């Protein structure tokens, strides 16, 4: 793609938008930057562009006049497709691509791409650990860590590019192609962005769209819609995984083993040594095993990593033990299905902390599991009343103004042997900048309780 002299509109000036702007400038483009914040609030990342002739800052999201003469639009992740600049850009026929698509034009190495409502960060990190342990050099980034656009400007010396990919990034892809692509699951999330579960699923499935000869598609055979999806895939190798039943071909859980059945032979991976909790993490592990083997990793090397990998921060992460009560941070669990999966990881009794800013989903589907495993639920934050209307009274229920108050209430209810689990099922934006800040806040309070011994 020749960007020299092109007039490109970047919408949104977060981490990805800043990286995209820098990339475009280095390619000779004239960049217009639109954001709903004034320039004074955009942070230090814009300083290299201030006062330059090649970047125009301070453009309002409502200023449709800037579309005249614009050659390309690059929306940052999180900019909804119904944004006025995007809808008008589509009407005018201006090409719109995501940062992922733009970066892909310059990729020289095979890509392993991971998407799904839940589990993608864990799976991405695990694949990165396995490939590195088995002697491959890797870049791990995308929706986590470093954007792909920041990587492609370098030497690209790594053997593989491993990307966590969000639905926001997939919204505007056209030619993106991954050598190995996987869809871990699709459950209700980001409906405020995509408009419906069907639209969300359609976008997620785009991760396979560019595949062909020699490529690998990995799908969850238990996920609704997977049967129809398989019929439409063009990858040469289509491999399913299942956490509930044996497969004639694919990888599945059988007793204390993961069994990969292929070419008439079974390859087994014992699960007794895994550090990751929960059935959902077995699904993540199965997807990672298949991706790693298809990229040339050996069985023994994979097992060494599986038996040492403890997961990622803020995903069912042990935070401390206070007077016989264990505290776990699952702040990354920002949708109802993530809460369900987290609860499945603990036999009980659990005191569950849920809340934050509501972003869709029916918390009522948790009711049976709450009765089975929870001593109490504490609902906090902006969504407290809404969630209480769905699950209030299923078990002992309390409401708190914020996370700190919720944790204090849970501390009073907890008995030795209980688990206090922060798994919010909501975004953090009513109280925190992101889920990391929320999880760190939770862990700091738990740590202070550990230090005090009460």
Coordinates of C-alpha atoms in Angstrom, one line a residue:
X1 CA 0.0 0.0 0.0
X2 CA 1.5 3.3 -1.1
X3 CA 0.7 5.9 1.6
X4 CA 3.1 8.6 0.5
X5 CA 1.1 11.9 0.1
X6 CA -2.2 10.2 1.1
X7 CA -4.6 12.1 3.3
X8 CA -5.5 9.7 6.1
X9 CA -8.0 10.2 8.9
X10 CA -7.2 8.4 12.2
X11 CA -10.1 8.3 14.6
X12 CA -9.3 8.0 18.3
X13 CA -5.9 8.8 19.9
X14 CA -5.4 6.0 22.4
X15 CA -2.3 3.7 22.3
X16 CA -3.3 2.3 18.9
X17 CA -4.2 5.6 17.4
X18 CA -0.9 7.1 18.4
X19 CA 1.1 4.2 17.0
X20 CA -0.9 4.3 13.8
X21 CA -0.3 8.1 13.4
X22 CA 3.4 7.6 13.8
X23 CA 3.5 4.8 11.3
X24 CA 1.6 6.8 8.7
X25 CA 3.8 9.8 9.2
X26 CA 6.9 7.7 8.6
X27 CA 5.2 6.4 5.4
X28 CA 4.8 9.9 4.1
X29 CA 1.1 10.3 4.7
X30 CA -0.7 13.5 5.8
X31 CA -2.6 12.6 8.9
X32 CA -5.8 14.1 10.4
X33 CA -6.6 13.0 13.9
X34 CA -10.1 13.2 15.3
X35 CA -10.9 12.5 19.0
X36 CA -13.6 13.4 21.4
X37 CA -11.1 14.9 23.8
X38 CA -9.4 18.2 23.4
X39 CA -5.7 18.2 22.5
X40 CA -4.8 19.2 26.0
X41 CA -6.2 16.0 27.4
X42 CA -4.7 13.5 24.9
X43 CA -1.5 12.9 26.9
X44 CA 2.2 12.8 26.2
X45 CA 1.9 10.4 23.3
X46 CA 0.9 13.2 20.9
X47 CA 3.8 15.5 21.7
X48 CA 5.9 14.3 18.7
X49 CA 3.1 15.4 16.4
X50 CA 2.3 18.8 17.9
X51 CA 3.5 21.7 15.8
X52 CA 4.3 19.5 12.8
X53 CA 2.9 20.1 9.3
X54 CA 2.2 16.4 8.6
X55 CA -0.4 15.9 11.5
X56 CA -3.5 17.9 12.1
X57 CA -4.8 17.5 15.7
X58 CA -7.9 18.8 17.5
X59 CA -10.5 17.7 15.0
X60 CA -14.0 17.1 16.4
X61 CA -15.7 13.7 15.8
X62 CA -18.7 15.7 14.5
X63 CA -16.7 17.6 11.8
X64 CA -17.8 15.8 8.7
X65 CA -16.2 18.4 6.5
X66 CA -12.8 16.9 7.0
X67 CA -13.9 13.9 4.9
X68 CA -13.6 15.9 1.7
X69 CA -10.4 14.8 0.1
X70 CA -9.7 12.1 2.6
X71 CA -8.2 9.0 1.0
X72 CA -8.4 6.5 3.9
X73 CA -9.9 6.2 7.3
X74 CA -8.3 4.2 10.1
X75 CA -10.6 4.0 13.2
X76 CA -8.9 2.9 16.5
X77 CA -10.3 -0.1 18.4
X78 CA -13.4 0.9 20.3
X79 CA -14.6 3.4 17.8
X80 CA -18.1 2.1 17.1
X81 CA -19.2 1.5 13.5
X82 CA -22.0 3.9 13.9
X83 CA -19.6 6.8 14.6
X84 CA -20.7 9.7 12.4
X85 CA -17.3 9.9 10.6
X86 CA -17.5 6.2 9.7
X87 CA -21.1 6.2 8.6
X88 CA -20.6 9.2 6.4
X89 CA -17.2 7.8 5.2
X90 CA -19.0 4.7 4.1
X91 CA -21.7 6.7 2.3
X92 CA -19.0 8.6 0.4
X93 CA -17.1 5.4 -0.5
X94 CA -14.0 6.2 1.4
X95 CA -12.0 3.1 2.2
X96 CA -12.0 2.2 6.0
X97 CA -9.4 -0.2 7.4
X98 CA -8.5 -1.2 10.9
X99 CA -5.0 -0.8 12.3
X100 CA -4.8 -4.6 12.0
X101 CA -5.6 -4.5 8.3
X102 CA -3.2 -1.6 7.7
X103 CA -0.3 -3.3 9.4
X104 CA -1.0 -6.6 7.7
X105 CA -0.1 -5.0 4.4
X106 CA 3.5 -4.9 5.7
X107 CA 3.7 -8.2 7.5
X108 CA 6.5 -10.6 6.4
X109 CA 6.1 -13.4 8.9
X110 CA 3.4 -16.0 9.5
X111 CA 0.7 -14.9 11.9
X112 CA -1.0 -16.9 14.6
X113 CA -4.2 -15.0 15.5
X114 CA -6.5 -15.7 18.5
X115 CA -10.0 -14.3 19.1
X116 CA -13.0 -15.2 21.2
X117 CA -15.2 -13.6 23.8
X118 CA -13.1 -15.1 26.6
X119 CA -9.7 -16.8 27.0
X120 CA -7.9 -15.0 24.1
X121 CA -5.3 -13.3 26.3
X122 CA -4.5 -16.5 28.2
X123 CA -4.3 -18.5 25.0
X124 CA -2.1 -15.9 23.3
X125 CA 0.3 -15.7 26.2
X126 CA 0.4 -19.5 26.5
X127 CA 1.2 -20.0 22.8
X128 CA 3.9 -17.4 23.0
X129 CA 5.5 -19.2 26.0
X130 CA 5.4 -22.6 24.2
X131 CA 6.9 -21.4 21.0
X132 CA 9.6 -19.5 22.8
X133 CA 10.4 -22.5 24.9
X134 CA 10.6 -24.7 21.8
X135 CA 13.2 -22.5 20.2
X136 CA 11.0 -20.2 18.1
X137 CA 11.4 -16.5 18.2
X138 CA 8.1 -14.7 18.5
X139 CA 6.4 -11.3 18.7
X140 CA 3.4 -11.3 20.9
X141 CA 1.0 -8.4 20.7
X142 CA -2.1 -7.0 19.0
X143 CA -4.9 -6.4 21.3
X144 CA -2.5 -6.9 24.2
X145 CA 0.8 -5.2 24.6
X146 CA 2.2 -3.7 21.5
X147 CA 0.0 -3.0 18.5
X148 CA 0.9 -4.8 15.3
X149 CA 1.4 -1.5 13.5
X150 CA 4.3 -0.7 15.9
X151 CA 5.9 -4.0 15.1
X152 CA 5.9 -4.0 11.3
X153 CA 8.1 -1.0 11.1
X154 CA 11.0 -3.0 12.5
X155 CA 13.2 -5.7 11.1
X156 CA 10.6 -8.5 11.6
X157 CA 13.3 -11.1 12.6
X158 CA 11.0 -13.3 14.6
X159 CA 9.7 -16.6 13.3
X160 CA 6.1 -16.0 14.2
X161 CA 3.7 -13.1 15.0
X162 CA 1.2 -14.1 17.7
X163 CA -1.7 -11.8 17.9
X164 CA -4.7 -11.4 20.3
X165 CA -7.4 -10.0 18.0
X166 CA -10.5 -8.2 19.2
X167 CA -13.9 -7.9 17.4
X168 CA -13.1 -4.1 17.3
X169 CA -10.0 -4.9 15.2
X170 CA -11.8 -7.4 13.0
X171 CA -14.7 -4.9 12.2
X172 CA -12.7 -3.3 9.3
X173 CA -10.5 -6.1 7.9
X174 CA -10.5 -6.9 4.2
X175 CA -7.4 -9.0 3.3
X176 CA -6.0 -10.0 6.7
X177 CA -4.8 -13.6 6.7
X178 CA -3.5 -15.7 9.5
X179 CA -1.5 -18.9 9.0
X180 CA -3.2 -20.2 12.2
X181 CA -6.5 -18.6 13.3
X182 CA -8.7 -19.6 16.2
X183 CA -12.1 -18.7 17.5
X184 CA -12.3 -19.8 21.1
X185 CA -15.9 -19.0 21.9
X186 CA -18.6 -16.5 21.2
X187 CA -21.0 -15.3 24.0
X188 CA -22.9 -12.1 24.6
X189 CA -20.5 -9.2 24.8
X190 CA -20.0 -5.7 23.2
X191 CA -23.6 -5.6 22.0
X192 CA -23.5 -1.8 22.6
X193 CA -20.8 -1.7 19.9
X194 CA -21.9 -4.3 17.4
X195 CA -25.7 -4.0 17.8
X196 CA -26.6 -7.7 18.2
X197 CA -25.1 -11.0 19.1
X198 CA -25.4 -12.1 15.4
X199 CA -23.4 -9.1 14.2
X200 CA -20.8 -9.7 16.9
X201 CA -20.4 -13.3 15.9
X202 CA -20.2 -12.4 12.2
X203 CA -17.3 -10.0 12.9
X204 CA -15.5 -12.6 15.1
X205 CA -15.7 -15.2 12.3
X206 CA -13.8 -12.8 10.0
X207 CA -10.6 -14.1 11.6
X208 CA -10.8 -17.0 9.1
X209 CA -11.9 -15.1 6.1
X210 CA -8.5 -14.8 4.3
X211 CA -7.3 -18.3 4.9
X212 CA -6.5 -20.8 2.3
X213 CA -4.0 -23.5 1.3
X214 CA -1.6 -24.4 4.0
X215 CA -3.5 -22.5 6.7
X216 CA -5.0 -23.8 10.0
X217 CA -8.4 -23.0 11.5
X218 CA -9.1 -24.0 15.1
X219 CA -12.6 -23.9 16.4
X220 CA -14.6 -24.8 19.5
X221 CA -17.0 -27.6 18.5
X222 CA -19.2 -26.9 21.5
X223 CA -19.8 -23.3 20.5
X224 CA -23.2 -22.5 18.9
X225 CA -22.7 -21.9 15.3
X226 CA -19.5 -23.9 14.9
X227 CA -21.2 -26.5 12.7
X228 CA -22.3 -24.0 10.1
X229 CA -18.9 -22.2 10.4
X230 CA -16.9 -25.3 9.5
X231 CA -18.8 -25.7 6.3
X232 CA -17.8 -22.2 5.2
X233 CA -14.1 -22.3 6.1
X234 CA -11.4 -22.3 3.4
X235 CA -8.4 -23.2 5.5
X236 CA -6.7 -26.4 4.5
X237 CA -6.6 -27.8 8.0
X238 CA -9.7 -27.4 10.2
X239 CA -9.2 -28.7 13.7
X240 CA -11.9 -28.8 16.4
X241 CA -11.6 -29.0 20.2
X242 CA -14.2 -30.1 22.7
X243 CA -14.3 -30.0 26.5
X244 CA -17.3 -32.3 26.8
X245 CA -17.1 -35.2 24.3
X246 CA -14.7 -37.3 22.3
X247 CA -14.2 -36.3 18.7
X248 CA -13.5 -38.5 15.7
X249 CA -10.9 -36.0 14.6
X250 CA -9.7 -33.2 16.8
X251 CA -8.6 -32.6 20.4
X252 CA -10.8 -33.3 23.4
X253 CA -10.8 -34.0 27.2
X254 CA -10.9 -37.7 28.1
X255 CA -10.5 -38.4 31.8
X256 CA -7.2 -37.0 33.0
X257 CA -5.9 -36.4 29.5
X258 CA -6.2 -34.1 26.6
X259 CA -6.3 -36.4 23.5
X260 CA -5.6 -35.2 20.0
X261 CA -6.9 -37.7 17.5
X262 CA -5.4 -37.1 14.0
X263 CA -4.3 -39.3 11.1
X264 CA -5.6 -42.4 12.9
X265 CA -3.4 -41.8 16.0
X266 CA -3.9 -40.4 19.5
X267 CA -1.5 -38.0 21.1
X268 CA -2.1 -37.5 24.8
X269 CA -1.3 -34.7 27.2
X270 CA -1.9 -35.3 30.9
X271 CA -3.7 -32.5 32.7
X272 CA -2.9 -33.4 36.3
X273 CA 0.1 -31.0 36.3
X274 CA -1.7 -28.0 34.8
X275 CA -1.6 -24.8 37.0
X276 CA -4.6 -23.2 35.2
X277 CA -7.9 -23.5 36.9
X278 CA -11.3 -24.4 35.3
X279 CA -12.8 -26.2 32.4
X280 CA -12.6 -23.1 30.2
X281 CA -8.8 -23.1 30.6
X282 CA -8.7 -26.7 29.3
X283 CA -10.3 -25.3 26.2
X284 CA -7.6 -22.6 26.0
X285 CA -4.9 -25.2 26.5
X286 CA -6.3 -27.4 23.8
X287 CA -6.3 -24.6 21.3
X288 CA -2.7 -23.7 22.3
X289 CA -1.5 -27.3 21.9
X290 CA -2.9 -27.5 18.4
X291 CA -1.5 -24.2 17.3
X292 CA 1.9 -25.0 18.7
X293 CA 2.1 -28.5 17.2
X294 CA 1.1 -27.2 13.8
X295 CA 4.0 -24.7 14.1
X296 CA 6.5 -27.4 14.7
X297 CA 6.7 -27.6 18.6
X298 CA 7.4 -31.1 20.1
X299 CA 5.2 -32.9 22.6
X300 CA 7.8 -32.7 25.5
X301 CA 8.4 -29.0 25.1
X302 CA 4.7 -28.3 25.1
X303 CA 4.2 -30.3 28.3
X304 CA 7.0 -28.5 30.1
X305 CA 5.3 -25.2 29.5
X306 CA 1.8 -26.5 30.3
X307 CA 3.0 -27.7 33.7
X308 CA 4.6 -24.4 34.6
X309 CA 2.3 -21.8 33.1
X310 CA 0.3 -20.0 35.8
X311 CA -1.8 -17.7 33.6
X312 CA -2.0 -13.9 33.2
X313 CA -2.6 -11.1 35.6
X314 CA -6.2 -10.3 36.6
X315 CA -7.6 -13.6 35.3
X316 CA -8.5 -15.8 38.3
X317 CA -5.3 -14.7 39.9
X318 CA -4.6 -15.6 43.5
X319 CA -4.3 -12.4 45.5
X320 CA -3.9 -13.6 49.1
X321 CA -5.1 -15.6 52.1
X322 CA -6.6 -13.7 55.0
X323 CA -7.7 -15.7 58.1
X324 CA -8.3 -18.8 56.0
X325 CA -10.2 -16.9 53.2
X326 CA -8.7 -16.9 49.7
X327 CA -9.0 -13.9 47.5
X328 CA -8.9 -14.1 43.7
X329 CA -8.7 -11.3 41.2
X330 CA -10.7 -11.9 38.0
X331 CA -11.0 -8.3 37.0
X332 CA -10.5 -9.2 33.3
X333 CA -13.8 -11.1 33.5
X334 CA -15.9 -8.3 32.0
X335 CA -18.9 -10.2 30.6
X336 CA -21.4 -12.7 32.0
X337 CA -19.9 -15.7 30.4
X338 CA -16.5 -14.9 32.0
X339 CA -18.2 -14.8 35.4
X340 CA -19.8 -18.1 34.8
X341 CA -16.5 -19.7 33.8
X342 CA -14.7 -18.2 36.8
X343 CA -17.4 -19.6 39.2
X344 CA -17.0 -23.0 37.6
X345 CA -13.4 -22.9 38.7
X346 CA -14.3 -23.0 42.4
X347 CA -16.3 -25.6 44.3
X348 CA -17.4 -23.1 46.9
X349 CA -18.4 -21.5 49.1
X350 CA -17.7 -18.3 47.1
X351 CA -18.5 -14.7 47.9
X352 CA -18.8 -13.2 44.4
X353 CA -18.2 -9.5 43.7
X354 CA -19.9 -8.3 40.5
X355 CA -20.5 -4.9 39.1
X356 CA -19.1 -1.8 37.4
X357 CA -20.5 -0.3 34.2
X358 CA -23.1 -2.6 32.5
X359 CA -22.3 -3.5 28.9
X360 CA -24.9 -6.1 28.1
X361 CA -25.8 -9.7 29.1
X362 CA -28.2 -11.5 31.3
X363 CA -26.8 -12.1 34.7
X364 CA -29.9 -14.3 35.4
X365 CA -28.2 -17.2 33.6
X366 CA -25.9 -17.4 36.7
X367 CA -28.7 -18.2 39.1
X368 CA -28.3 -22.0 39.3
X369 CA -24.5 -21.7 39.7
X370 CA -24.9 -19.0 42.3
X371 CA -27.2 -21.3 44.4
X372 CA -24.7 -24.2 44.0
X373 CA -21.5 -22.4 44.8
X374 CA -22.0 -19.0 46.4
X375 CA -22.5 -18.0 50.0
X376 CA -23.3 -14.5 49.0
X377 CA -23.1 -11.9 46.2
X378 CA -22.0 -8.3 46.5
X379 CA -23.0 -6.1 43.6
X380 CA -21.2 -2.8 43.3
X381 CA -20.9 0.3 41.1
X382 CA -22.9 1.9 38.4
X383 CA -24.7 -1.3 37.4
X384 CA -25.6 -2.4 40.9
X385 CA -29.4 -1.8 40.6
X386 CA -29.6 -3.3 37.1
X387 CA -27.8 -6.5 38.2
X388 CA -29.7 -6.8 41.4
X389 CA -32.9 -6.8 39.4
X390 CA -31.6 -9.9 37.6
X391 CA -30.0 -11.9 40.5
X392 CA -30.9 -10.2 43.7
X393 CA -32.1 -12.7 46.3
X394 CA -30.9 -15.8 44.5
X395 CA -28.4 -16.0 47.4
X396 CA -27.7 -13.5 50.1
X397 CA -27.2 -10.3 48.2
X398 CA -25.7 -6.9 49.1
X399 CA -25.2 -3.7 47.2
X400 CA -22.2 -1.4 47.5
X401 CA -21.4 2.0 46.1
X402 CA -17.9 1.0 44.9
X403 CA -15.4 -1.8 44.8
X404 CA -13.8 -0.9 48.1
X405 CA -17.1 -1.0 49.9
X406 CA -17.9 -4.3 48.2
X407 CA -14.7 -5.8 49.4
X408 CA -15.3 -4.6 52.9
X409 CA -18.8 -6.2 52.9
X410 CA -17.4 -9.5 51.6
X411 CA -14.7 -9.5 54.2
X412 CA -17.3 -9.3 57.0
X413 CA -19.3 -12.2 55.5
X414 CA -16.4 -14.5 54.7
X415 CA -15.7 -17.6 56.8
X416 CA -12.5 -19.7 56.8
X417 CA -12.5 -21.9 53.7
X418 CA -14.4 -19.4 51.7
X419 CA -13.3 -17.8 48.4
X420 CA -13.8 -14.1 47.7
X421 CA -13.9 -13.8 43.9
X422 CA -13.8 -10.5 42.1
X423 CA -15.3 -11.3 38.7
X424 CA -17.2 -8.2 37.7
X425 CA -19.0 -9.1 34.5
X426 CA -18.9 -5.4 33.6
X427 CA -16.4 -2.8 32.3
X428 CA -14.5 -0.8 34.8
X429 CA -15.1 2.7 33.5
X430 CA -17.5 3.9 36.2
X431 CA -14.7 3.9 38.7
X432 CA -11.4 2.9 37.0
X433 CA -9.5 3.6 33.7
X434 CA -9.4 -0.1 32.8
X435 CA -9.7 -3.6 34.2
X436 CA -6.0 -3.6 35.1
X437 CA -6.4 -0.6 37.4
X438 CA -9.5 -2.2 39.0
X439 CA -7.7 -5.5 39.6
X440 CA -4.6 -3.8 41.0
X441 CA -6.8 -1.8 43.4
X442 CA -8.4 -5.0 44.6
X443 CA -5.1 -6.8 45.0
X444 CA -3.6 -3.8 46.9
X445 CA -6.5 -3.9 49.4
X446 CA -6.1 -7.7 49.9
X447 CA -2.3 -7.2 50.3
X448 CA -2.9 -4.6 53.0
X449 CA -5.2 -7.1 54.8
X450 CA -2.6 -9.8 54.6
X451 CA 0.0 -7.4 56.0
X452 CA -2.3 -6.5 58.9
X453 CA -3.1 -10.1 59.4
X454 CA -6.8 -9.4 59.4

